[in-house]
């Protein structure tokens, strides 16, 4: 059966206005091009509820009580990596039997969805403070200033821990909260070491470091790859090399 089109607010108001002038349901229906049964339903709703707006529907009762919702929220807030299966088991132990779909729907109503966890560098407090200090010192630098900076770094391809995608329960715009991220380290578990450089103008050379990195090798890499990259990217005179502070 086809779904009937809902009457506009103006049409419903017109039905009530015409009814109050004493016109019959048939006359109102013909004048507005609406079925007599629909006109009658609108008038009855107005007489009963003093409104023609759609009334809230009760729907099916929630399977999870407000207490259960609070328990779920506490759990995912404490550990965003908690799985739906874990939450189903927690509720079952508390006497409530639900499905994983119900868990997802409940969390979504609270503004929380399952999203892929971001991988971020594992930073110690001293690293955080150093980065914050650097950012504050260069807050007023212009885009032109940054175009004249060449950056470099080296890293291993593989990261430690699980390489597969991990999911977390979180609200929108909280992807970088420590609880919602997977910490990674530069030199853990990789197979090959790479060195590369880049600037706002583009990427420079990327090379493989085959032996253990030391001072002599680092200087050799710079002499053979840094200046050619600067020339290729056509950086201006007085450019700055922002090295990665490798010990």
JSON list of C-alpha atoms in Angstrom, two decimals:
[
{"chain": "A", "resi": 1, "resn": "UNK", "atom": "CA", "xyz": [0.00, 0.00, 0.00]},
{"chain": "A", "resi": 2, "resn": "UNK", "atom": "CA", "xyz": [1.38, 3.39, -1.04]},
{"chain": "A", "resi": 3, "resn": "UNK", "atom": "CA", "xyz": [2.24, 5.85, 1.71]},
{"chain": "A", "resi": 4, "resn": "UNK", "atom": "CA", "xyz": [-0.02, 8.93, 1.67]},
{"chain": "A", "resi": 5, "resn": "UNK", "atom": "CA", "xyz": [1.55, 12.37, 1.56]},
{"chain": "A", "resi": 6, "resn": "UNK", "atom": "CA", "xyz": [1.42, 14.26, 4.85]},
{"chain": "A", "resi": 7, "resn": "UNK", "atom": "CA", "xyz": [-0.59, 17.49, 4.86]},
{"chain": "A", "resi": 8, "resn": "UNK", "atom": "CA", "xyz": [1.33, 20.70, 5.34]},
{"chain": "A", "resi": 9, "resn": "UNK", "atom": "CA", "xyz": [0.95, 22.78, 8.49]},
{"chain": "A", "resi": 10, "resn": "UNK", "atom": "CA", "xyz": [-0.81, 25.52, 6.52]},
{"chain": "A", "resi": 11, "resn": "UNK", "atom": "CA", "xyz": [-3.37, 23.05, 5.12]},
{"chain": "A", "resi": 12, "resn": "UNK", "atom": "CA", "xyz": [-4.12, 21.63, 8.56]},
{"chain": "A", "resi": 13, "resn": "UNK", "atom": "CA", "xyz": [-4.53, 25.14, 9.95]},
{"chain": "A", "resi": 14, "resn": "UNK", "atom": "CA", "xyz": [-6.87, 26.04, 7.08]},
{"chain": "A", "resi": 15, "resn": "UNK", "atom": "CA", "xyz": [-9.04, 22.98, 7.87]},
{"chain": "A", "resi": 16, "resn": "UNK", "atom": "CA", "xyz": [-9.43, 24.12, 11.48]},
{"chain": "A", "resi": 17, "resn": "UNK", "atom": "CA", "xyz": [-10.12, 27.74, 10.46]},
{"chain": "A", "resi": 18, "resn": "UNK", "atom": "CA", "xyz": [-12.82, 26.69, 7.99]},
{"chain": "A", "resi": 19, "resn": "UNK", "atom": "CA", "xyz": [-14.35, 24.32, 10.54]},
{"chain": "A", "resi": 20, "resn": "UNK", "atom": "CA", "xyz": [-14.60, 27.20, 13.04]},
{"chain": "A", "resi": 21, "resn": "UNK", "atom": "CA", "xyz": [-16.52, 29.26, 10.46]},
{"chain": "A", "resi": 22, "resn": "UNK", "atom": "CA", "xyz": [-19.18, 26.51, 10.44]},
{"chain": "A", "resi": 23, "resn": "UNK", "atom": "CA", "xyz": [-18.36, 24.78, 7.19]},
{"chain": "A", "resi": 24, "resn": "UNK", "atom": "CA", "xyz": [-18.94, 21.03, 6.90]},
{"chain": "A", "resi": 25, "resn": "UNK", "atom": "CA", "xyz": [-16.21, 18.45, 6.44]},
{"chain": "A", "resi": 26, "resn": "UNK", "atom": "CA", "xyz": [-17.37, 17.76, 2.86]},
{"chain": "A", "resi": 27, "resn": "UNK", "atom": "CA", "xyz": [-17.25, 21.46, 1.94]},
{"chain": "A", "resi": 28, "resn": "UNK", "atom": "CA", "xyz": [-13.80, 21.87, 3.49]},
{"chain": "A", "resi": 29, "resn": "UNK", "atom": "CA", "xyz": [-12.53, 18.79, 1.67]},
{"chain": "A", "resi": 30, "resn": "UNK", "atom": "CA", "xyz": [-13.76, 20.01, -1.72]},
{"chain": "A", "resi": 31, "resn": "UNK", "atom": "CA", "xyz": [-12.41, 23.53, -1.16]},
{"chain": "A", "resi": 32, "resn": "UNK", "atom": "CA", "xyz": [-8.92, 22.33, -0.15]},
{"chain": "A", "resi": 33, "resn": "UNK", "atom": "CA", "xyz": [-8.77, 19.19, -2.29]},
{"chain": "A", "resi": 34, "resn": "UNK", "atom": "CA", "xyz": [-8.49, 16.90, 0.73]},
{"chain": "A", "resi": 35, "resn": "UNK", "atom": "CA", "xyz": [-10.44, 13.70, 1.47]},
{"chain": "A", "resi": 36, "resn": "UNK", "atom": "CA", "xyz": [-13.38, 14.07, 3.82]},
{"chain": "A", "resi": 37, "resn": "UNK", "atom": "CA", "xyz": [-11.97, 11.36, 6.13]},
{"chain": "A", "resi": 38, "resn": "UNK", "atom": "CA", "xyz": [-8.69, 13.25, 6.42]},
{"chain": "A", "resi": 39, "resn": "UNK", "atom": "CA", "xyz": [-10.51, 16.50, 7.20]},
{"chain": "A", "resi": 40, "resn": "UNK", "atom": "CA", "xyz": [-12.49, 14.69, 9.91]},
{"chain": "A", "resi": 41, "resn": "UNK", "atom": "CA", "xyz": [-9.32, 13.23, 11.45]},
{"chain": "A", "resi": 42, "resn": "UNK", "atom": "CA", "xyz": [-7.65, 16.66, 11.58]},
{"chain": "A", "resi": 43, "resn": "UNK", "atom": "CA", "xyz": [-10.70, 18.23, 13.22]},
{"chain": "A", "resi": 44, "resn": "UNK", "atom": "CA", "xyz": [-10.94, 15.42, 15.83]},
{"chain": "A", "resi": 45, "resn": "UNK", "atom": "CA", "xyz": [-7.26, 15.80, 16.68]},
{"chain": "A", "resi": 46, "resn": "UNK", "atom": "CA", "xyz": [-7.69, 19.54, 17.11]},
{"chain": "A", "resi": 47, "resn": "UNK", "atom": "CA", "xyz": [-10.75, 19.07, 19.36]},
{"chain": "A", "resi": 48, "resn": "UNK", "atom": "CA", "xyz": [-8.94, 16.50, 21.52]},
{"chain": "A", "resi": 49, "resn": "UNK", "atom": "CA", "xyz": [-5.42, 17.93, 21.75]},
{"chain": "A", "resi": 50, "resn": "UNK", "atom": "CA", "xyz": [-5.90, 21.58, 20.70]},
{"chain": "A", "resi": 51, "resn": "UNK", "atom": "CA", "xyz": [-3.20, 21.09, 18.06]},
{"chain": "A", "resi": 52, "resn": "UNK", "atom": "CA", "xyz": [-2.84, 19.67, 14.56]},
{"chain": "A", "resi": 53, "resn": "UNK", "atom": "CA", "xyz": [0.89, 18.93, 14.92]},
{"chain": "A", "resi": 54, "resn": "UNK", "atom": "CA", "xyz": [2.14, 15.36, 14.84]},
{"chain": "A", "resi": 55, "resn": "UNK", "atom": "CA", "xyz": [2.07, 13.88, 18.33]},
{"chain": "A", "resi": 56, "resn": "UNK", "atom": "CA", "xyz": [5.09, 11.99, 19.69]},
{"chain": "A", "resi": 57, "resn": "UNK", "atom": "CA", "xyz": [4.85, 8.25, 19.16]},
{"chain": "A", "resi": 58, "resn": "UNK", "atom": "CA", "xyz": [5.55, 6.00, 22.10]},
{"chain": "A", "resi": 59, "resn": "UNK", "atom": "CA", "xyz": [7.20, 3.24, 20.04]},
{"chain": "A", "resi": 60, "resn": "UNK", "atom": "CA", "xyz": [8.61, 0.06, 21.48]},
{"chain": "A", "resi": 61, "resn": "UNK", "atom": "CA", "xyz": [9.96, 0.28, 25.04]},
{"chain": "A", "resi": 62, "resn": "UNK", "atom": "CA", "xyz": [13.74, 0.51, 25.42]},
{"chain": "A", "resi": 63, "resn": "UNK", "atom": "CA", "xyz": [15.38, -2.84, 26.06]},
{"chain": "A", "resi": 64, "resn": "UNK", "atom": "CA", "xyz": [18.08, -1.24, 28.19]},
{"chain": "A", "resi": 65, "resn": "UNK", "atom": "CA", "xyz": [17.10, 0.71, 31.31]},
{"chain": "A", "resi": 66, "resn": "UNK", "atom": "CA", "xyz": [18.58, 4.11, 32.13]},
{"chain": "A", "resi": 67, "resn": "UNK", "atom": "CA", "xyz": [20.75, 2.36, 34.71]},
{"chain": "A", "resi": 68, "resn": "UNK", "atom": "CA", "xyz": [22.01, -0.02, 32.03]},
{"chain": "A", "resi": 69, "resn": "UNK", "atom": "CA", "xyz": [22.79, 2.89, 29.70]},
{"chain": "A", "resi": 70, "resn": "UNK", "atom": "CA", "xyz": [24.84, 4.56, 32.44]},
{"chain": "A", "resi": 71, "resn": "UNK", "atom": "CA", "xyz": [26.75, 1.32, 32.97]},
{"chain": "A", "resi": 72, "resn": "UNK", "atom": "CA", "xyz": [27.54, 1.08, 29.25]},
{"chain": "A", "resi": 73, "resn": "UNK", "atom": "CA", "xyz": [28.66, 4.72, 29.13]},
{"chain": "A", "resi": 74, "resn": "UNK", "atom": "CA", "xyz": [30.95, 4.24, 32.14]},
{"chain": "A", "resi": 75, "resn": "UNK", "atom": "CA", "xyz": [32.51, 1.16, 30.55]},
{"chain": "A", "resi": 76, "resn": "UNK", "atom": "CA", "xyz": [33.27, 2.69, 27.13]},
{"chain": "A", "resi": 77, "resn": "UNK", "atom": "CA", "xyz": [34.43, 5.93, 28.75]},
{"chain": "A", "resi": 78, "resn": "UNK", "atom": "CA", "xyz": [36.93, 3.99, 30.84]},
{"chain": "A", "resi": 79, "resn": "UNK", "atom": "CA", "xyz": [37.98, 1.73, 27.95]},
{"chain": "A", "resi": 80, "resn": "UNK", "atom": "CA", "xyz": [36.90, 2.87, 24.44]},
{"chain": "A", "resi": 81, "resn": "UNK", "atom": "CA", "xyz": [38.24, -0.41, 22.99]},
{"chain": "A", "resi": 82, "resn": "UNK", "atom": "CA", "xyz": [35.53, -2.40, 24.76]},
{"chain": "A", "resi": 83, "resn": "UNK", "atom": "CA", "xyz": [33.74, -4.63, 22.23]},
{"chain": "A", "resi": 84, "resn": "UNK", "atom": "CA", "xyz": [30.00, -5.01, 21.79]},
{"chain": "A", "resi": 85, "resn": "UNK", "atom": "CA", "xyz": [30.35, -8.62, 22.88]},
{"chain": "A", "resi": 86, "resn": "UNK", "atom": "CA", "xyz": [31.90, -7.49, 26.18]},
{"chain": "A", "resi": 87, "resn": "UNK", "atom": "CA", "xyz": [29.01, -5.09, 26.76]},
{"chain": "A", "resi": 88, "resn": "UNK", "atom": "CA", "xyz": [26.42, -7.76, 25.93]},
{"chain": "A", "resi": 89, "resn": "UNK", "atom": "CA", "xyz": [28.05, -10.06, 28.51]},
{"chain": "A", "resi": 90, "resn": "UNK", "atom": "CA", "xyz": [28.18, -7.28, 31.13]},
{"chain": "A", "resi": 91, "resn": "UNK", "atom": "CA", "xyz": [24.46, -6.58, 30.71]},
{"chain": "A", "resi": 92, "resn": "UNK", "atom": "CA", "xyz": [23.60, -10.27, 30.74]},
{"chain": "A", "resi": 93, "resn": "UNK", "atom": "CA", "xyz": [25.38, -10.66, 34.08]},
{"chain": "A", "resi": 94, "resn": "UNK", "atom": "CA", "xyz": [23.29, -7.72, 35.32]},
{"chain": "A", "resi": 95, "resn": "UNK", "atom": "CA", "xyz": [20.10, -9.50, 34.21]},
{"chain": "A", "resi": 96, "resn": "UNK", "atom": "CA", "xyz": [19.45, -7.81, 30.84]},
{"chain": "A", "resi": 97, "resn": "UNK", "atom": "CA", "xyz": [19.62, -9.81, 27.61]},
{"chain": "A", "resi": 98, "resn": "UNK", "atom": "CA", "xyz": [20.26, -7.72, 24.48]},
{"chain": "A", "resi": 99, "resn": "UNK", "atom": "CA", "xyz": [21.90, -8.07, 21.08]},
{"chain": "A", "resi": 100, "resn": "UNK", "atom": "CA", "xyz": [24.99, -6.35, 19.70]},
{"chain": "A", "resi": 101, "resn": "UNK", "atom": "CA", "xyz": [22.74, -4.25, 17.44]},
{"chain": "A", "resi": 102, "resn": "UNK", "atom": "CA", "xyz": [20.92, -2.91, 20.51]},
{"chain": "A", "resi": 103, "resn": "UNK", "atom": "CA", "xyz": [24.28, -1.98, 22.04]},
{"chain": "A", "resi": 104, "resn": "UNK", "atom": "CA", "xyz": [25.23, -0.03, 18.89]},
{"chain": "A", "resi": 105, "resn": "UNK", "atom": "CA", "xyz": [21.87, 1.76, 18.76]},
{"chain": "A", "resi": 106, "resn": "UNK", "atom": "CA", "xyz": [22.07, 2.68, 22.44]},
{"chain": "A", "resi": 107, "resn": "UNK", "atom": "CA", "xyz": [25.55, 4.17, 22.09]},
{"chain": "A", "resi": 108, "resn": "UNK", "atom": "CA", "xyz": [24.61, 6.05, 18.92]},
{"chain": "A", "resi": 109, "resn": "UNK", "atom": "CA", "xyz": [21.73, 7.71, 20.77]},
{"chain": "A", "resi": 110, "resn": "UNK", "atom": "CA", "xyz": [24.36, 8.97, 23.22]},
{"chain": "A", "resi": 111, "resn": "UNK", "atom": "CA", "xyz": [26.39, 10.43, 20.34]},
{"chain": "A", "resi": 112, "resn": "UNK", "atom": "CA", "xyz": [28.99, 7.63, 20.40]},
{"chain": "A", "resi": 113, "resn": "UNK", "atom": "CA", "xyz": [29.95, 5.56, 17.35]},
{"chain": "A", "resi": 114, "resn": "UNK", "atom": "CA", "xyz": [32.50, 2.87, 16.60]},
{"chain": "A", "resi": 115, "resn": "UNK", "atom": "CA", "xyz": [35.40, 4.41, 14.68]},
{"chain": "A", "resi": 116, "resn": "UNK", "atom": "CA", "xyz": [38.90, 3.36, 13.66]},
{"chain": "A", "resi": 117, "resn": "UNK", "atom": "CA", "xyz": [41.50, 4.26, 16.27]},
{"chain": "A", "resi": 118, "resn": "UNK", "atom": "CA", "xyz": [44.10, 6.79, 15.14]},
{"chain": "A", "resi": 119, "resn": "UNK", "atom": "CA", "xyz": [47.76, 5.79, 15.24]},
{"chain": "A", "resi": 120, "resn": "UNK", "atom": "CA", "xyz": [49.86, 8.51, 16.85]},
{"chain": "A", "resi": 121, "resn": "UNK", "atom": "CA", "xyz": [53.50, 8.71, 18.00]},
{"chain": "A", "resi": 122, "resn": "UNK", "atom": "CA", "xyz": [54.14, 7.43, 21.50]},
{"chain": "A", "resi": 123, "resn": "UNK", "atom": "CA", "xyz": [55.20, 10.62, 23.32]},
{"chain": "A", "resi": 124, "resn": "UNK", "atom": "CA", "xyz": [56.69, 11.00, 26.77]},
{"chain": "A", "resi": 125, "resn": "UNK", "atom": "CA", "xyz": [55.78, 14.14, 28.78]},
{"chain": "A", "resi": 126, "resn": "UNK", "atom": "CA", "xyz": [59.15, 15.69, 27.87]},
{"chain": "A", "resi": 127, "resn": "UNK", "atom": "CA", "xyz": [58.34, 15.23, 24.16]},
{"chain": "A", "resi": 128, "resn": "UNK", "atom": "CA", "xyz": [54.92, 16.83, 24.59]},
{"chain": "A", "resi": 129, "resn": "UNK", "atom": "CA", "xyz": [56.44, 19.87, 26.33]},
{"chain": "A", "resi": 130, "resn": "UNK", "atom": "CA", "xyz": [59.15, 20.23, 23.67]},
{"chain": "A", "resi": 131, "resn": "UNK", "atom": "CA", "xyz": [56.59, 20.16, 20.87]},
{"chain": "A", "resi": 132, "resn": "UNK", "atom": "CA", "xyz": [54.39, 22.66, 22.68]},
{"chain": "A", "resi": 133, "resn": "UNK", "atom": "CA", "xyz": [57.38, 24.97, 23.19]},
{"chain": "A", "resi": 134, "resn": "UNK", "atom": "CA", "xyz": [58.29, 24.76, 19.49]},
{"chain": "A", "resi": 135, "resn": "UNK", "atom": "CA", "xyz": [54.70, 25.52, 18.45]},
{"chain": "A", "resi": 136, "resn": "UNK", "atom": "CA", "xyz": [54.49, 28.57, 20.73]},
{"chain": "A", "resi": 137, "resn": "UNK", "atom": "CA", "xyz": [57.82, 29.94, 19.47]},
{"chain": "A", "resi": 138, "resn": "UNK", "atom": "CA", "xyz": [56.60, 29.80, 15.85]},
{"chain": "A", "resi": 139, "resn": "UNK", "atom": "CA", "xyz": [52.95, 30.83, 16.27]},
{"chain": "A", "resi": 140, "resn": "UNK", "atom": "CA", "xyz": [53.48, 34.08, 14.35]},
{"chain": "A", "resi": 141, "resn": "UNK", "atom": "CA", "xyz": [55.44, 32.58, 11.44]},
{"chain": "A", "resi": 142, "resn": "UNK", "atom": "CA", "xyz": [53.80, 33.22, 8.08]},
{"chain": "A", "resi": 143, "resn": "UNK", "atom": "CA", "xyz": [53.00, 30.70, 5.38]},
{"chain": "A", "resi": 144, "resn": "UNK", "atom": "CA", "xyz": [55.91, 32.15, 3.38]},
{"chain": "A", "resi": 145, "resn": "UNK", "atom": "CA", "xyz": [58.25, 31.44, 6.30]},
{"chain": "A", "resi": 146, "resn": "UNK", "atom": "CA", "xyz": [57.20, 27.79, 6.39]},
{"chain": "A", "resi": 147, "resn": "UNK", "atom": "CA", "xyz": [57.65, 27.44, 2.63]},
{"chain": "A", "resi": 148, "resn": "UNK", "atom": "CA", "xyz": [61.35, 28.06, 3.23]},
{"chain": "A", "resi": 149, "resn": "UNK", "atom": "CA", "xyz": [61.80, 25.21, 5.71]},
{"chain": "A", "resi": 150, "resn": "UNK", "atom": "CA", "xyz": [63.07, 21.75, 4.76]},
{"chain": "A", "resi": 151, "resn": "UNK", "atom": "CA", "xyz": [62.20, 18.93, 7.14]},
{"chain": "A", "resi": 152, "resn": "UNK", "atom": "CA", "xyz": [63.75, 15.48, 7.41]},
{"chain": "A", "resi": 153, "resn": "UNK", "atom": "CA", "xyz": [63.19, 12.29, 9.36]},
{"chain": "A", "resi": 154, "resn": "UNK", "atom": "CA", "xyz": [63.91, 8.58, 9.28]},
{"chain": "A", "resi": 155, "resn": "UNK", "atom": "CA", "xyz": [61.67, 5.73, 10.33]},
{"chain": "A", "resi": 156, "resn": "UNK", "atom": "CA", "xyz": [61.01, 2.04, 9.99]},
{"chain": "A", "resi": 157, "resn": "UNK", "atom": "CA", "xyz": [58.10, 0.89, 7.89]},
{"chain": "A", "resi": 158, "resn": "UNK", "atom": "CA", "xyz": [56.52, -1.48, 10.43]},
{"chain": "A", "resi": 159, "resn": "UNK", "atom": "CA", "xyz": [55.14, -0.21, 13.73]},
{"chain": "A", "resi": 160, "resn": "UNK", "atom": "CA", "xyz": [55.12, -2.19, 16.94]},
{"chain": "A", "resi": 161, "resn": "UNK", "atom": "CA", "xyz": [51.98, -3.92, 18.20]},
{"chain": "A", "resi": 162, "resn": "UNK", "atom": "CA", "xyz": [48.95, -4.96, 16.17]},
{"chain": "A", "resi": 163, "resn": "UNK", "atom": "CA", "xyz": [48.98, -3.66, 12.59]},
{"chain": "A", "resi": 164, "resn": "UNK", "atom": "CA", "xyz": [45.31, -4.41, 11.92]},
{"chain": "A", "resi": 165, "resn": "UNK", "atom": "CA", "xyz": [42.65, -1.76, 12.36]},
{"chain": "A", "resi": 166, "resn": "UNK", "atom": "CA", "xyz": [41.46, -1.31, 15.92]},
{"chain": "A", "resi": 167, "resn": "UNK", "atom": "CA", "xyz": [38.11, 0.30, 16.70]},
{"chain": "A", "resi": 168, "resn": "UNK", "atom": "CA", "xyz": [37.09, 2.50, 19.60]},
{"chain": "A", "resi": 169, "resn": "UNK", "atom": "CA", "xyz": [33.81, 3.94, 20.87]},
{"chain": "A", "resi": 170, "resn": "UNK", "atom": "CA", "xyz": [34.06, 7.72, 20.83]},
{"chain": "A", "resi": 171, "resn": "UNK", "atom": "CA", "xyz": [32.17, 10.94, 20.21]},
{"chain": "A", "resi": 172, "resn": "UNK", "atom": "CA", "xyz": [32.72, 13.19, 17.19]},
{"chain": "A", "resi": 173, "resn": "UNK", "atom": "CA", "xyz": [35.95, 15.25, 17.15]},
{"chain": "A", "resi": 174, "resn": "UNK", "atom": "CA", "xyz": [37.62, 13.21, 19.93]},
{"chain": "A", "resi": 175, "resn": "UNK", "atom": "CA", "xyz": [39.84, 11.10, 17.65]},
{"chain": "A", "resi": 176, "resn": "UNK", "atom": "CA", "xyz": [43.09, 12.45, 19.17]},
{"chain": "A", "resi": 177, "resn": "UNK", "atom": "CA", "xyz": [42.15, 11.91, 22.81]},
{"chain": "A", "resi": 178, "resn": "UNK", "atom": "CA", "xyz": [44.82, 9.55, 24.24]},
{"chain": "A", "resi": 179, "resn": "UNK", "atom": "CA", "xyz": [42.20, 6.92, 25.11]},
{"chain": "A", "resi": 180, "resn": "UNK", "atom": "CA", "xyz": [41.07, 6.82, 21.47]},
{"chain": "A", "resi": 181, "resn": "UNK", "atom": "CA", "xyz": [44.49, 6.39, 19.86]},
{"chain": "A", "resi": 182, "resn": "UNK", "atom": "CA", "xyz": [47.02, 3.62, 19.32]},
{"chain": "A", "resi": 183, "resn": "UNK", "atom": "CA", "xyz": [50.55, 4.71, 20.32]},
{"chain": "A", "resi": 184, "resn": "UNK", "atom": "CA", "xyz": [53.33, 3.85, 17.89]},
{"chain": "A", "resi": 185, "resn": "UNK", "atom": "CA", "xyz": [57.13, 4.06, 18.07]},
{"chain": "A", "resi": 186, "resn": "UNK", "atom": "CA", "xyz": [59.60, 4.88, 15.31]},
{"chain": "A", "resi": 187, "resn": "UNK", "atom": "CA", "xyz": [62.10, 2.09, 15.82]},
{"chain": "A", "resi": 188, "resn": "UNK", "atom": "CA", "xyz": [60.08, -0.94, 16.85]},
{"chain": "A", "resi": 189, "resn": "UNK", "atom": "CA", "xyz": [59.55, -4.10, 14.83]},
{"chain": "A", "resi": 190, "resn": "UNK", "atom": "CA", "xyz": [60.31, -2.72, 11.36]},
{"chain": "A", "resi": 191, "resn": "UNK", "atom": "CA", "xyz": [62.05, -4.47, 8.49]},
{"chain": "A", "resi": 192, "resn": "UNK", "atom": "CA", "xyz": [63.54, -1.53, 6.59]},
{"chain": "A", "resi": 193, "resn": "UNK", "atom": "CA", "xyz": [64.73, 1.94, 7.62]},
{"chain": "A", "resi": 194, "resn": "UNK", "atom": "CA", "xyz": [63.92, 4.95, 5.42]},
{"chain": "A", "resi": 195, "resn": "UNK", "atom": "CA", "xyz": [65.16, 8.55, 5.37]},
{"chain": "A", "resi": 196, "resn": "UNK", "atom": "CA", "xyz": [63.27, 11.31, 3.63]},
{"chain": "A", "resi": 197, "resn": "UNK", "atom": "CA", "xyz": [62.81, 15.07, 3.48]},
{"chain": "A", "resi": 198, "resn": "UNK", "atom": "CA", "xyz": [59.98, 17.42, 2.53]},
{"chain": "A", "resi": 199, "resn": "UNK", "atom": "CA", "xyz": [58.85, 21.02, 2.57]},
{"chain": "A", "resi": 200, "resn": "UNK", "atom": "CA", "xyz": [55.65, 22.96, 1.95]},
{"chain": "A", "resi": 201, "resn": "UNK", "atom": "CA", "xyz": [56.60, 22.89, -1.73]},
{"chain": "A", "resi": 202, "resn": "UNK", "atom": "CA", "xyz": [56.58, 19.09, -1.93]},
{"chain": "A", "resi": 203, "resn": "UNK", "atom": "CA", "xyz": [58.53, 15.96, -1.10]},
{"chain": "A", "resi": 204, "resn": "UNK", "atom": "CA", "xyz": [62.27, 15.55, -1.50]},
{"chain": "A", "resi": 205, "resn": "UNK", "atom": "CA", "xyz": [64.26, 12.37, -1.84]},
{"chain": "A", "resi": 206, "resn": "UNK", "atom": "CA", "xyz": [63.32, 9.15, -0.05]},
{"chain": "A", "resi": 207, "resn": "UNK", "atom": "CA", "xyz": [66.11, 6.60, 0.41]},
{"chain": "A", "resi": 208, "resn": "UNK", "atom": "CA", "xyz": [66.61, 3.29, 2.16]},
{"chain": "A", "resi": 209, "resn": "UNK", "atom": "CA", "xyz": [69.14, 3.15, 5.00]},
{"chain": "A", "resi": 210, "resn": "UNK", "atom": "CA", "xyz": [70.71, -0.29, 4.75]},
{"chain": "A", "resi": 211, "resn": "UNK", "atom": "CA", "xyz": [73.14, -0.13, 7.67]},
{"chain": "A", "resi": 212, "resn": "UNK", "atom": "CA", "xyz": [72.92, 1.07, 11.25]},
{"chain": "A", "resi": 213, "resn": "UNK", "atom": "CA", "xyz": [72.49, 4.84, 11.37]},
{"chain": "A", "resi": 214, "resn": "UNK", "atom": "CA", "xyz": [75.43, 6.74, 12.88]},
{"chain": "A", "resi": 215, "resn": "UNK", "atom": "CA", "xyz": [76.91, 10.21, 12.61]},
{"chain": "A", "resi": 216, "resn": "UNK", "atom": "CA", "xyz": [79.05, 9.47, 9.56]},
{"chain": "A", "resi": 217, "resn": "UNK", "atom": "CA", "xyz": [76.17, 7.86, 7.67]},
{"chain": "A", "resi": 218, "resn": "UNK", "atom": "CA", "xyz": [73.81, 10.71, 8.61]},
{"chain": "A", "resi": 219, "resn": "UNK", "atom": "CA", "xyz": [76.24, 13.30, 7.21]},
{"chain": "A", "resi": 220, "resn": "UNK", "atom": "CA", "xyz": [76.66, 11.25, 4.04]},
{"chain": "A", "resi": 221, "resn": "UNK", "atom": "CA", "xyz": [72.89, 11.03, 3.55]},
{"chain": "A", "resi": 222, "resn": "UNK", "atom": "CA", "xyz": [72.57, 14.80, 3.93]},
{"chain": "A", "resi": 223, "resn": "UNK", "atom": "CA", "xyz": [75.43, 15.56, 1.54]},
{"chain": "A", "resi": 224, "resn": "UNK", "atom": "CA", "xyz": [74.02, 13.26, -1.17]},
{"chain": "A", "resi": 225, "resn": "UNK", "atom": "CA", "xyz": [70.30, 13.95, -0.82]},
{"chain": "A", "resi": 226, "resn": "UNK", "atom": "CA", "xyz": [69.48, 17.19, 1.01]},
{"chain": "A", "resi": 227, "resn": "UNK", "atom": "CA", "xyz": [70.86, 19.79, -1.41]},
{"chain": "A", "resi": 228, "resn": "UNK", "atom": "CA", "xyz": [69.56, 17.98, -4.52]},
{"chain": "A", "resi": 229, "resn": "UNK", "atom": "CA", "xyz": [66.10, 17.96, -2.91]},
{"chain": "A", "resi": 230, "resn": "UNK", "atom": "CA", "xyz": [66.34, 21.70, -2.16]},
{"chain": "A", "resi": 231, "resn": "UNK", "atom": "CA", "xyz": [67.23, 22.41, -5.78]},
{"chain": "A", "resi": 232, "resn": "UNK", "atom": "CA", "xyz": [64.45, 20.19, -7.12]},
{"chain": "A", "resi": 233, "resn": "UNK", "atom": "CA", "xyz": [61.86, 21.95, -4.96]},
{"chain": "A", "resi": 234, "resn": "UNK", "atom": "CA", "xyz": [63.29, 25.38, -5.99]},
{"chain": "A", "resi": 235, "resn": "UNK", "atom": "CA", "xyz": [63.50, 26.69, -2.45]},
{"chain": "A", "resi": 236, "resn": "UNK", "atom": "CA", "xyz": [64.58, 30.32, -1.94]},
{"chain": "A", "resi": 237, "resn": "UNK", "atom": "CA", "xyz": [67.97, 31.50, -0.70]},
{"chain": "A", "resi": 238, "resn": "UNK", "atom": "CA", "xyz": [68.24, 31.45, 3.06]},
{"chain": "A", "resi": 239, "resn": "UNK", "atom": "CA", "xyz": [66.20, 28.27, 3.40]},
{"chain": "A", "resi": 240, "resn": "UNK", "atom": "CA", "xyz": [66.23, 26.53, 6.80]},
{"chain": "A", "resi": 241, "resn": "UNK", "atom": "CA", "xyz": [67.01, 22.89, 7.46]},
{"chain": "A", "resi": 242, "resn": "UNK", "atom": "CA", "xyz": [64.87, 21.65, 10.36]},
{"chain": "A", "resi": 243, "resn": "UNK", "atom": "CA", "xyz": [66.51, 18.31, 11.16]},
{"chain": "A", "resi": 244, "resn": "UNK", "atom": "CA", "xyz": [64.85, 15.71, 13.38]},
{"chain": "A", "resi": 245, "resn": "UNK", "atom": "CA", "xyz": [67.29, 16.07, 16.30]},
{"chain": "A", "resi": 246, "resn": "UNK", "atom": "CA", "xyz": [68.51, 12.49, 15.90]},
{"chain": "A", "resi": 247, "resn": "UNK", "atom": "CA", "xyz": [71.05, 11.76, 18.67]}
]
